Amino acid sequence: MIDVFFVVLPNTVLLDLAGPAEAFRIANQALAEPKFRLHFVGPQREVDSSVGVGISNIEPLPVSFSKTAEQTWVVLLGLPGLVSSKVMQQMAWHKTRAWLSKVFAPQLLKNEQANFKLLTVCVGALLAADAGLFSNRQCTTHHELLGQLQTMAPNAKVISNRVFVEDGPIFSSAGITAGIDLALHLIAKTCNAAIASKVAQTMVAFTRRGPLDAELSPLLKYRDHLHPAIHRVQDAVCADPKANWTSADMAKIGFLTERHLLRLFTDHVGLTPRDFVQNVRCAIAEHALSKGLSAAKAADLSGLQTARRLRDTLARHR
């Protein structure tokens, strides 16, 4: 299990909390066994959210973390508007900053292989900066707060015009819906791209937004549409890329005629069904090769069958 701690402060932006939390909840439903264990913690047991609705049953900030969890993630959330010195002088901010510095930072920063991650959404980046967690790191936040973030973290490399930025165990996002994008990215990394796609479909969210390398995977790249029949076919291909996918097989899964399947793929995906299958196989093969597997093993995993066919297909694909 992965313990995910959402740090809830007074006036927390509700969507910053609910968006990623729902993504992890839906991922649990899509998995054979739940992967994410959600906690809602903070310096106060009850607070009002940004829209006025109250949030209660908030657990105290933990003094230690479970040793049985596979990983521990801490999520710092946004607050509405620009962050004034008045906000940063509030007791809740002070207590959380001290907790981040004294309890969480030693776990996060002790080495790059530690099973701890920091996730920030919007203003959460300023709280992390105030606790000294962004020193010599790449990071981002909402575009209106980039200057303030750079002032608070002068040794950080603040990156603009990005939905989220990943630097080792630290993941910072631009804000609000970008928190959902970050959650989908982490679900893809931790589970797989197919699960992330299922979550995105359930949430009616696109999965293309992310760091530059996220668009390299056709498992995600060709999912920015809402047609359920095409999603069914894509799910089936991603789940079993080694199958001998014919137009008839794919049409049957989509409850379509072959002609209708071709038209829908062309309109919604921009590829023929056959080209989509080849893109998926090439992506799996390239990933296997990047991990040091042999060409023969990569060919077997991807459904390209032989090393020679793999080399020929990748040459055409590139």
Coordinates of C-alpha atoms in Angstrom, one line a residue:
M1 CA 0.0 0.0 0.0
I2 CA 1.0 3.6 -0.6
D3 CA 0.0 6.0 2.2
V4 CA -1.1 9.3 0.8
F5 CA -1.3 12.1 3.3
F6 CA -3.3 15.2 2.2
V7 CA -2.4 18.1 4.4
V8 CA -5.5 20.2 4.9
L9 CA -5.3 23.8 6.1
P10 CA -8.0 26.4 6.7
N11 CA -9.4 27.6 3.3
T12 CA -7.9 24.7 1.4
V13 CA -9.1 24.8 -2.3
L14 CA -11.6 22.1 -2.4
L15 CA -10.8 20.9 -5.9
D16 CA -7.1 20.7 -5.0
L17 CA -8.1 18.1 -2.4
A18 CA -11.0 16.3 -4.0
G19 CA -9.5 16.0 -7.5
P20 CA -6.4 14.0 -6.7
A21 CA -8.2 12.1 -3.9
E22 CA -10.9 11.0 -6.3
A23 CA -8.3 9.9 -8.8
F24 CA -6.6 7.7 -6.3
R25 CA -10.0 6.3 -5.0
I26 CA -11.1 5.4 -8.6
A27 CA -7.7 3.8 -9.2
N28 CA -8.3 1.6 -6.2
Q29 CA -11.6 0.5 -7.7
A30 CA -9.9 -0.3 -11.1
L31 CA -7.2 -2.4 -9.4
A32 CA -7.5 -6.0 -8.4
E33 CA -6.3 -4.9 -4.9
P34 CA -6.4 -1.3 -3.6
K35 CA -3.1 0.5 -3.8
F36 CA -3.6 3.9 -2.2
R37 CA -4.5 4.4 1.4
L38 CA -5.7 8.0 1.9
H39 CA -5.2 10.1 5.0
F40 CA -6.4 13.6 5.6
V41 CA -4.2 15.4 8.1
G42 CA -3.6 18.9 9.4
P43 CA -3.0 21.1 12.5
Q44 CA -6.7 21.5 13.1
R45 CA -9.4 18.8 13.3
E46 CA -12.0 20.9 11.5
V47 CA -11.6 23.7 8.9
D48 CA -13.6 25.6 6.4
S49 CA -12.7 25.0 2.7
S50 CA -12.3 27.6 0.0
V51 CA -16.0 27.4 -0.9
G52 CA -17.2 27.5 2.7
V53 CA -18.2 23.9 3.2
G54 CA -16.6 22.4 6.3
I55 CA -14.0 19.6 6.4
S56 CA -14.0 17.6 9.5
N57 CA -12.4 14.4 11.0
I58 CA -9.0 15.7 10.0
E59 CA -6.3 13.5 11.6
P60 CA -3.3 15.1 13.4
L61 CA -0.1 15.6 11.5
P62 CA 1.7 12.3 12.1
V63 CA 4.8 12.2 14.3
S64 CA 6.1 9.2 12.4
F65 CA 5.3 7.2 9.3
S66 CA 4.3 3.5 8.9
K67 CA 7.2 1.2 8.2
T68 CA 4.8 -1.3 6.5
A69 CA 3.8 1.1 3.7
E70 CA 5.5 0.6 0.3
Q71 CA 5.7 4.3 -0.1
T72 CA 4.6 7.5 1.7
W73 CA 3.4 10.5 -0.2
V74 CA 2.6 13.9 1.3
V75 CA 0.4 16.3 -0.7
L76 CA 0.4 20.0 0.0
L77 CA -2.7 21.8 -1.3
G78 CA -3.6 25.2 -2.5
L79 CA -5.3 28.2 -0.9
P80 CA -7.4 30.8 -2.8
G81 CA -5.7 33.8 -4.3
L82 CA -2.2 35.2 -3.7
V83 CA -0.6 34.2 -0.4
S84 CA -0.1 37.2 1.8
S85 CA 2.2 37.5 4.8
K86 CA -0.9 37.3 6.9
V87 CA -1.6 33.8 5.8
M88 CA 2.0 32.7 6.4
Q89 CA 1.8 34.1 9.9
Q90 CA -1.2 32.0 10.8
M91 CA -0.7 29.2 13.4
A92 CA -1.8 26.5 11.0
W93 CA 0.9 27.5 8.4
H94 CA 3.6 27.7 11.2
K95 CA 2.7 24.3 12.6
T96 CA 2.7 22.7 9.2
R97 CA 5.9 24.3 8.1
A98 CA 7.6 23.1 11.3
W99 CA 6.2 19.6 10.8
L100 CA 7.5 19.5 7.2
S101 CA 11.0 20.6 8.3
K102 CA 11.3 18.4 11.4
V103 CA 9.3 15.3 10.7
F104 CA 8.9 14.9 6.9
A105 CA 12.0 16.5 5.4
P106 CA 14.5 14.1 7.0
Q107 CA 12.6 11.2 5.4
L108 CA 12.2 12.9 2.0
L109 CA 15.7 14.2 1.7
K110 CA 17.9 11.4 3.2
N111 CA 18.5 9.8 -0.2
E112 CA 17.0 9.7 -3.7
Q113 CA 15.9 6.0 -3.2
A114 CA 13.8 6.7 -0.2
N115 CA 10.1 5.6 -0.5
F116 CA 8.9 9.1 0.3
K117 CA 7.5 11.7 -2.2
L118 CA 6.3 15.3 -1.9
L119 CA 3.4 16.4 -4.1
T120 CA 2.4 20.1 -4.2
V121 CA -0.7 21.7 -5.8
C122 CA -0.7 25.5 -6.5
V123 CA 0.1 27.3 -3.2
G124 CA 1.3 24.1 -1.7
A125 CA 4.6 24.8 -3.4
L126 CA 5.0 28.0 -1.4
L127 CA 4.5 26.0 1.8
A128 CA 7.1 23.6 0.7
A129 CA 9.5 26.4 -0.2
D130 CA 8.9 28.0 3.2
A131 CA 9.9 24.7 4.8
G132 CA 13.1 24.6 2.7
L133 CA 12.2 21.6 0.6
F134 CA 12.8 23.1 -2.8
S135 CA 16.5 24.0 -2.4
N136 CA 18.4 23.1 -5.6
R137 CA 15.2 21.6 -7.1
Q138 CA 13.2 22.2 -10.2
C139 CA 9.6 23.2 -9.3
T140 CA 6.5 25.0 -10.5
T141 CA 3.3 26.5 -9.2
H142 CA 0.3 28.5 -10.4
H143 CA 1.5 31.1 -13.0
E144 CA 0.4 34.0 -10.7
L145 CA 2.7 32.7 -8.0
L146 CA 5.9 32.0 -9.9
G147 CA 7.7 35.2 -8.8
Q148 CA 6.7 34.6 -5.2
L149 CA 7.9 31.1 -5.3
Q150 CA 11.3 32.1 -6.7
T151 CA 11.6 34.7 -3.9
M152 CA 10.8 32.1 -1.3
A153 CA 13.1 29.5 -2.8
P154 CA 16.0 31.5 -4.3
N155 CA 18.1 28.3 -4.8
A156 CA 15.3 26.6 -6.7
K157 CA 14.9 26.5 -10.5
V158 CA 11.3 27.7 -10.9
I159 CA 9.9 26.5 -14.3
S160 CA 7.0 28.4 -15.9
N161 CA 4.4 27.2 -18.4
R162 CA 4.3 23.6 -17.1
V163 CA 1.4 21.6 -15.8
F164 CA 3.7 19.9 -13.4
V165 CA 7.4 19.3 -12.8
E166 CA 9.1 16.2 -11.5
D167 CA 12.5 16.4 -9.8
G168 CA 13.5 13.2 -7.9
P169 CA 11.0 12.6 -5.1
I170 CA 9.4 16.0 -5.5
F171 CA 6.4 16.7 -7.8
S172 CA 5.0 20.2 -8.1
S173 CA 1.9 21.2 -10.1
A174 CA 0.5 24.4 -11.3
G175 CA -2.8 24.2 -9.5
I176 CA -6.4 23.1 -9.3
T177 CA -7.0 20.7 -12.3
A178 CA -3.2 20.3 -12.6
G179 CA -3.4 18.3 -9.4
I180 CA -5.6 15.8 -11.2
D181 CA -3.0 15.6 -14.0
L182 CA -0.3 15.0 -11.5
A183 CA -2.3 12.2 -9.8
L184 CA -2.9 10.5 -13.2
H185 CA 0.8 10.7 -13.9
L186 CA 1.7 9.1 -10.6
I187 CA -1.0 6.4 -11.1
A188 CA 0.5 5.6 -14.5
K189 CA 4.0 5.4 -13.0
T190 CA 3.0 3.4 -10.0
C191 CA 0.4 1.1 -11.5
N192 CA 0.4 1.3 -15.3
A193 CA -0.8 3.6 -18.1
A194 CA -4.0 1.4 -18.7
I195 CA -5.1 2.0 -15.1
A196 CA -4.5 5.8 -15.4
S197 CA -6.5 5.8 -18.6
K198 CA -9.4 4.0 -16.9
V199 CA -9.3 6.6 -14.1
A200 CA -9.2 9.5 -16.6
Q201 CA -12.2 8.0 -18.5
T202 CA -14.2 7.7 -15.3
M203 CA -13.4 11.3 -14.4
V204 CA -14.0 12.5 -18.0
A205 CA -10.5 14.0 -17.9
F206 CA -7.8 14.1 -20.6
T207 CA -4.5 12.3 -19.9
R208 CA -2.2 14.1 -22.4
R209 CA -1.2 17.0 -20.1
G210 CA 2.0 16.4 -18.3
P211 CA 5.8 16.6 -18.6
L212 CA 7.3 16.4 -22.0
D213 CA 8.0 12.7 -21.9
A214 CA 4.4 11.8 -21.0
E215 CA 3.2 12.4 -24.6
L216 CA 5.7 9.7 -25.9
S217 CA 3.4 6.9 -24.7
P218 CA 0.5 6.1 -27.1
L219 CA -1.1 4.3 -24.1
L220 CA -1.9 7.8 -23.0
K221 CA -1.4 10.0 -26.1
Y222 CA -4.3 8.8 -28.1
R223 CA -6.8 8.9 -25.2
D224 CA -7.9 12.5 -25.4
H225 CA -11.4 11.7 -26.7
L226 CA -14.6 10.6 -25.1
H227 CA -15.9 7.9 -27.4
P228 CA -16.7 4.7 -25.3
A229 CA -16.4 2.2 -28.1
I230 CA -12.9 3.4 -29.1
H231 CA -11.9 3.4 -25.4
R232 CA -13.0 -0.3 -25.2
V233 CA -10.9 -1.2 -28.1
Q234 CA -7.9 0.7 -26.9
D235 CA -8.3 -0.9 -23.4
A236 CA -8.3 -4.4 -25.0
V237 CA -5.2 -3.7 -27.2
C238 CA -3.2 -2.2 -24.3
A239 CA -4.2 -5.1 -22.0
D240 CA -3.0 -7.7 -24.6
P241 CA -0.7 -6.2 -27.2
K242 CA 0.6 -9.7 -28.2
A243 CA -2.8 -10.8 -29.5
N244 CA -3.3 -11.1 -33.2
W245 CA -5.4 -8.0 -33.6
T246 CA -7.5 -8.0 -36.8
S247 CA -10.0 -5.4 -37.8
A248 CA -12.8 -7.9 -37.2
D249 CA -11.6 -8.6 -33.6
M250 CA -11.4 -4.9 -32.7
A251 CA -14.8 -4.2 -34.3
K252 CA -16.3 -7.0 -32.3
I253 CA -15.0 -5.5 -29.0
G254 CA -16.3 -2.1 -29.9
F255 CA -19.7 -3.5 -31.1
L256 CA -19.1 -1.9 -34.4
T257 CA -18.7 -2.8 -38.1
E258 CA -15.2 -2.8 -39.4
R259 CA -16.0 0.2 -41.6
H260 CA -17.5 2.1 -38.7
L261 CA -14.5 1.2 -36.5
L262 CA -12.1 2.6 -39.2
R263 CA -14.1 5.8 -39.5
L264 CA -14.3 6.4 -35.7
F265 CA -10.6 5.7 -35.2
T266 CA -9.7 8.1 -38.0
D267 CA -12.0 10.8 -36.6
H268 CA -11.3 10.5 -32.9
V269 CA -7.7 9.1 -32.7
G270 CA -6.2 10.3 -35.9
L271 CA -4.9 6.8 -36.7
T272 CA -6.2 3.6 -38.3
P273 CA -6.9 0.8 -35.8
R274 CA -3.9 -1.1 -37.2
D275 CA -1.6 1.9 -36.8
F276 CA -2.7 2.3 -33.2
V277 CA -1.8 -1.4 -32.4
Q278 CA 1.6 -0.8 -34.0
N279 CA 2.1 2.3 -31.9
V280 CA 1.3 0.5 -28.7
R281 CA 3.6 -2.4 -29.6
C282 CA 6.5 0.0 -30.5
A283 CA 6.0 1.9 -27.2
I284 CA 6.2 -1.3 -25.2
A285 CA 9.2 -2.5 -27.2
E286 CA 11.1 0.8 -26.7
H287 CA 10.3 0.8 -23.0
A288 CA 11.7 -2.8 -22.7
L289 CA 14.8 -1.9 -24.6
S290 CA 15.4 1.2 -22.5
K291 CA 15.3 -1.1 -19.4
G292 CA 18.2 -3.2 -20.9
L293 CA 16.1 -6.1 -22.1
S294 CA 17.2 -8.0 -25.2
A295 CA 15.7 -7.3 -28.6
A296 CA 14.2 -10.8 -28.5
K297 CA 12.6 -10.3 -25.1
A298 CA 11.3 -6.9 -26.2
A299 CA 9.8 -8.4 -29.3
D300 CA 8.1 -11.1 -27.3
L301 CA 6.6 -8.6 -24.7
S302 CA 5.3 -6.3 -27.3
G303 CA 3.9 -8.8 -29.7
L304 CA 6.4 -8.0 -32.5
Q305 CA 7.4 -11.6 -32.3
T306 CA 11.0 -11.5 -33.5
A307 CA 14.0 -9.3 -33.1
R308 CA 14.2 -8.7 -36.8
R309 CA 10.6 -7.6 -37.1
L310 CA 11.1 -5.4 -34.0
R311 CA 14.0 -3.6 -35.7
D312 CA 12.2 -3.2 -38.9
T313 CA 9.0 -1.9 -37.3
L314 CA 10.9 0.5 -35.0
A315 CA 12.8 1.8 -38.0
R316 CA 9.6 2.6 -39.8
H317 CA 7.9 3.9 -36.7
R318 CA 10.7 6.4 -36.0

